[in-house]
PDB file of C-alpha atoms in Angstrom:
ATOM      1  CA  HIS A   1     -14.562 -29.911  -9.951  1.00 83.00           C
ATOM      2  CA  PHE A   2     -14.293 -29.020  -6.234  1.00 84.00           C
ATOM      3  CA  LYS A   3     -16.651 -26.029  -6.215  1.00 86.00           C
ATOM      4  CA  TYR A   4     -19.321 -27.662  -4.047  1.00 85.00           C
ATOM      5  CA  ARG A   5     -16.746 -28.862  -1.529  1.00 83.00           C
ATOM      6  CA  ILE A   6     -14.872 -25.531  -1.376  1.00 86.00           C
ATOM      7  CA  PHE A   7     -17.854 -23.169  -1.395  1.00 88.00           C
ATOM      8  CA  ASP A   8     -20.100 -25.117   0.943  1.00 89.00           C
ATOM      9  CA  LYS A   9     -20.965 -22.888   3.934  1.00 89.00           C
ATOM     10  CA  ASP A  10     -19.535 -25.530   6.282  1.00 90.00           C
ATOM     11  CA  SER A  11     -16.323 -26.024   4.276  1.00 89.00           C
ATOM     12  CA  ALA A  12     -13.073 -25.680   6.231  1.00 90.00           C
ATOM     13  CA  THR A  13     -11.415 -24.372   3.044  1.00 88.00           C
ATOM     14  CA  LEU A  14     -13.989 -21.606   2.678  1.00 88.00           C
ATOM     15  CA  HIS A  15     -13.632 -20.654   6.343  1.00 87.00           C
ATOM     16  CA  ASN A  16      -9.831 -20.521   5.971  1.00 88.00           C
ATOM     17  CA  LEU A  17     -10.123 -18.338   2.851  1.00 87.00           C
ATOM     18  CA  LEU A  18     -12.495 -15.918   4.573  1.00 84.00           C
ATOM     19  CA  ARG A  19     -10.349 -15.783   7.730  1.00 86.00           C
ATOM     20  CA  THR A  20      -7.226 -15.045   5.685  1.00 80.00           C
ATOM     21  CA  LEU A  21      -8.982 -12.299   3.704  1.00 78.00           C
ATOM     22  CA  THR A  22     -10.263 -10.723   6.924  1.00 74.00           C
ATOM     23  CA  GLU A  23      -6.803 -10.802   8.539  1.00 76.00           C
ATOM     24  CA  LYS A  24      -5.153  -9.258   5.459  1.00 74.00           C
ATOM     25  CA  ASP A  25      -7.805  -6.527   5.338  1.00 66.00           C
ATOM     26  CA  LYS A  26      -7.309  -5.690   9.027  1.00 78.00           C
ATOM     27  CA  ALA A  27      -3.524  -5.522   8.605  1.00 74.00           C
ATOM     28  CA  GLY A  28      -3.886  -3.245   5.569  1.00 72.00           C
ATOM     29  CA  SER A  29      -6.373  -0.969   7.337  1.00 81.00           C
ATOM     30  CA  LYS A  30      -4.101  -0.694  10.362  1.00 90.00           C
ATOM     31  CA  ARG A  31      -1.118   0.181   8.122  1.00 90.00           C
ATOM     32  CA  GLU A  32      -3.196   2.861   6.360  1.00 93.00           C
ATOM     33  CA  GLU A  33      -4.277   4.425   9.665  1.00 94.00           C
ATOM     34  CA  ILE A  34      -0.722   4.381  11.075  1.00 95.00           C
ATOM     35  CA  THR A  35       0.678   5.909   7.882  1.00 96.00           C
ATOM     36  CA  ALA A  36      -2.019   8.606   7.783  1.00 96.00           C
ATOM     37  CA  ALA A  37      -1.275   9.524  11.419  1.00 96.00           C
ATOM     38  CA  ILE A  38       2.469   9.797  10.683  1.00 97.00           C
ATOM     39  CA  LEU A  39       1.782  11.969   7.616  1.00 97.00           C
ATOM     40  CA  LYS A  40      -0.633  14.231   9.514  1.00 96.00           C
ATOM     41  CA  ARG A  41       1.954  14.755  12.261  1.00 96.00           C
ATOM     42  CA  PHE A  42       4.743  15.371   9.707  1.00 96.00           C
ATOM     43  CA  PHE A  43       2.832  17.808   7.472  1.00 95.00           C
ATOM     44  CA  GLY A  44       0.771  19.479  10.202  1.00 93.00           C
ATOM     45  CA  ASN A  45      -2.189  21.670   9.295  1.00 89.00           C
ATOM     46  CA  ASP A  46      -0.754  22.646   5.895  1.00 89.00           C
ATOM     47  CA  VAL A  47      -1.806  19.332   4.344  1.00 94.00           C
ATOM     48  CA  LYS A  48      -5.025  17.315   4.487  1.00 96.00           C
ATOM     49  CA  VAL A  49      -4.528  13.535   4.695  1.00 96.00           C
ATOM     50  CA  GLU A  50      -7.598  11.362   4.176  1.00 94.00           C
ATOM     51  CA  VAL A  51      -7.754   7.554   4.194  1.00 93.00           C
ATOM     52  CA  ILE A  52      -9.843   6.324   1.248  1.00 87.00           C
ATOM     53  CA  GLY A  53      -9.148   2.597   1.150  1.00 61.00           C
ATOM     54  CA  GLU A  54     -11.543   0.242   2.871  1.00 57.00           C
ATOM     55  CA  LEU A  55     -12.930  -3.187   2.135  1.00 54.00           C
ATOM     56  CA  GLY A  56     -15.348  -2.949  -0.779  1.00 55.00           C
ATOM     57  CA  ASN A  57     -14.320   0.582  -1.804  1.00 52.00           C
ATOM     58  CA  LYS A  58     -14.214   0.758  -5.622  1.00 54.00           C
ATOM     59  CA  ARG A  59     -11.459   3.401  -5.766  1.00 54.00           C
ATOM     60  CA  ASP A  60      -9.276   1.178  -3.593  1.00 53.00           C
ATOM     61  CA  ALA A  61     -10.130  -2.095  -5.343  1.00 51.00           C
ATOM     62  CA  ILE A  62      -9.943  -0.813  -8.940  1.00 55.00           C
ATOM     63  CA  GLN A  63      -7.548   2.167  -8.857  1.00 61.00           C
ATOM     64  CA  GLY A  64      -5.504   1.220  -5.785  1.00 82.00           C
ATOM     65  CA  VAL A  65      -6.201   4.495  -3.958  1.00 92.00           C
ATOM     66  CA  ASP A  66      -5.590   4.087  -0.212  1.00 92.00           C
ATOM     67  CA  LEU A  67      -5.406   7.774   0.690  1.00 94.00           C
ATOM     68  CA  GLU A  68      -5.522  11.305  -0.660  1.00 95.00           C
ATOM     69  CA  ILE A  69      -3.129  14.090   0.255  1.00 96.00           C
ATOM     70  CA  THR A  70      -4.339  17.634  -0.428  1.00 97.00           C
ATOM     71  CA  LYS A  71      -1.717  20.382  -0.408  1.00 92.00           C
ATOM     72  CA  ASP A  72      -2.189  23.887  -1.803  1.00 92.00           C
ATOM     73  CA  GLY A  73      -5.433  22.785  -3.477  1.00 93.00           C
ATOM     74  CA  GLU A  74      -3.773  19.878  -5.312  1.00 96.00           C
ATOM     75  CA  VAL A  75      -5.104  16.392  -4.539  1.00 96.00           C
ATOM     76  CA  LEU A  76      -2.644  13.514  -4.863  1.00 97.00           C
ATOM     77  CA  THR A  77      -3.660   9.871  -4.596  1.00 96.00           C
ATOM     78  CA  GLY A  78      -1.487   7.310  -2.855  1.00 96.00           C
ATOM     79  CA  GLN A  79      -1.098   3.557  -2.501  1.00 95.00           C
ATOM     80  CA  ILE A  80       0.307   2.376   0.846  1.00 95.00           C
ATOM     81  CA  LYS A  81       2.499  -0.712   1.121  1.00 95.00           C
ATOM     82  CA  PRO A  82       4.663  -2.287   3.779  1.00 95.00           C
ATOM     83  CA  PHE A  83       8.388  -2.695   3.223  1.00 97.00           C
ATOM     84  CA  ARG A  84      11.093  -4.660   4.965  1.00 97.00           C
ATOM     85  CA  ASN A  85      14.271  -3.148   3.537  1.00 97.00           C
ATOM     86  CA  MET A  86      15.400  -0.215   1.360  1.00 97.00           C
ATOM     87  CA  ILE A  87      18.541  -0.606  -0.736  1.00 97.00           C
ATOM     88  CA  ILE A  88      20.004   2.392  -2.550  1.00 97.00           C
ATOM     89  CA  GLY A  89      22.084   1.253  -5.508  1.00 95.00           C
ATOM     90  CA  GLU A  90      23.279   2.354  -8.911  1.00 92.00           C
ATOM     91  CA  ASN A  91      20.009   1.144 -10.509  1.00 91.00           C
ATOM     92  CA  GLY A  92      17.810   3.112  -8.087  1.00 97.00           C
ATOM     93  CA  ILE A  93      16.071   2.481  -4.792  1.00 98.00           C
ATOM     94  CA  THR A  94      14.947  -1.110  -4.310  1.00 98.00           C
ATOM     95  CA  LEU A  95      12.278  -1.919  -1.739  1.00 98.00           C
ATOM     96  CA  GLU A  96      12.212  -5.469  -0.456  1.00 97.00           C
ATOM     97  CA  GLY A  97       9.418  -7.166   1.434  1.00 94.00           C
ATOM     98  CA  THR A  98       6.511  -5.285  -0.074  1.00 93.00           C
ATOM     99  CA  ALA A  99       3.116  -6.864  -0.698  1.00 80.00           C
ATOM    100  CA  SER A 100       1.354  -7.224  -4.073  1.00 82.00           C
ATOM    101  CA  VAL A 101       4.140  -5.966  -6.310  1.00 92.00           C
ATOM    102  CA  LYS A 102       2.466  -4.415  -9.343  1.00 93.00           C
ATOM    103  CA  ILE A 103       2.179  -1.013 -10.976  1.00 92.00           C
ATOM    104  CA  TYR A 104      -0.524   1.096  -9.323  1.00 92.00           C
ATOM    105  CA  ASN A 105      -2.382   3.953 -10.988  1.00 91.00           C
ATOM    106  CA  THR A 106      -1.791   6.513  -8.223  1.00 95.00           C
ATOM    107  CA  ASP A 107       0.212   9.736  -7.994  1.00 96.00           C
ATOM    108  CA  LEU A 108       2.279   8.505  -5.062  1.00 97.00           C
ATOM    109  CA  MET A 109       3.607   5.197  -3.785  1.00 97.00           C
ATOM    110  CA  ILE A 110       3.909   5.262  -0.004  1.00 97.00           C
ATOM    111  CA  PHE A 111       5.741   2.628   2.035  1.00 98.00           C
ATOM    112  CA  GLN A 112       5.606   2.170   5.800  1.00 97.00           C
ATOM    113  CA  LYS A 113       7.729   0.237   8.297  1.00 97.00           C
ATOM    114  CA  GLY A 114       7.248   1.219  11.930  1.00 95.00           C
ATOM    115  CA  LYS A 115       7.674   4.993  12.149  1.00 96.00           C
ATOM    116  CA  ASN A 116       9.474   5.159   8.797  1.00 98.00           C
ATOM    117  CA  VAL A 117       7.403   6.347   5.819  1.00 98.00           C
ATOM    118  CA  LEU A 118       8.805   6.677   2.300  1.00 98.00           C
ATOM    119  CA  ILE A 119       6.941   8.653  -0.384  1.00 98.00           C
ATOM    120  CA  PHE A 120       7.787   8.256  -4.074  1.00 98.00           C
ATOM    121  CA  ASN A 121       6.315  10.345  -6.908  1.00 97.00           C
ATOM    122  CA  LYS A 122       7.398   8.348  -9.975  1.00 96.00           C
ATOM    123  CA  LYS A 123       6.392   4.944 -11.274  1.00 95.00           C
ATOM    124  CA  PRO A 124       8.731   2.109 -10.321  1.00 97.00           C
ATOM    125  CA  LYS A 125      10.097  -0.753 -12.335  1.00 96.00           C
ATOM    126  CA  ILE A 126       9.521  -4.248 -11.053  1.00 96.00           C
ATOM    127  CA  VAL A 127      12.749  -6.236 -10.827  1.00 95.00           C
ATOM    128  CA  ARG A 128      12.777  -9.789  -9.432  1.00 94.00           C
ATOM    129  CA  GLY A 129       9.552  -9.166  -7.533  1.00 94.00           C
ATOM    130  CA  ASN A 130      10.683  -5.871  -5.961  1.00 96.00           C
ATOM    131  CA  PHE A 131       9.779  -2.253  -6.620  1.00 97.00           C
ATOM    132  CA  VAL A 132      12.756  -0.267  -7.980  1.00 98.00           C
ATOM    133  CA  PHE A 133      12.353   3.522  -8.061  1.00 98.00           C
ATOM    134  CA  PRO A 134      14.548   6.190  -9.650  1.00 98.00           C
ATOM    135  CA  VAL A 135      16.629   7.822  -6.887  1.00 97.00           C
ATOM    136  CA  ASP A 136      15.145  11.257  -7.646  1.00 97.00           C
ATOM    137  CA  SER A 137      11.600   9.982  -7.072  1.00 98.00           C
ATOM    138  CA  LEU A 138      11.992   9.757  -3.277  1.00 98.00           C
ATOM    139  CA  MET A 139      10.118  12.864  -2.102  1.00 97.00           C
ATOM    140  CA  TYR A 140      10.138  12.155   1.632  1.00 97.00           C
ATOM    141  CA  ASN A 141      11.897   9.756   3.977  1.00 98.00           C
ATOM    142  CA  ILE A 142      10.051  10.375   7.235  1.00 97.00           C
ATOM    143  CA  GLN A 143      11.624   8.736  10.298  1.00 94.00           C
TER     144      GLN A 143
END
């Protein structure tokens, strides 16, 4: 019903949508670059870290691949997310304040807050809108 009003090139709604998408993309790209830099410093020359995700990239949009980590000839794909808080409990490790909580089809789930990077190698459960990982799935807690 509102398609002509919303998608008119002069529409304030369309401009707000495009601005929001651009801001979210920039924030995600910055997080990916920061995380890749932290991983490169942590792993050194033994591991290749390559950012894959970018606006319009099919592997990022469809598979959720933000980066690849190559170690000893093995290539692992990773999805990078922000997090606000990590809670270790009897049901596992709960991450609060993450964006787009859904199951991704990647080898690793990587979370970044400041200089802290968490790398998980098992699929999480989603409980009340939060990722919950088995305790033994936390491979690295880089600080």
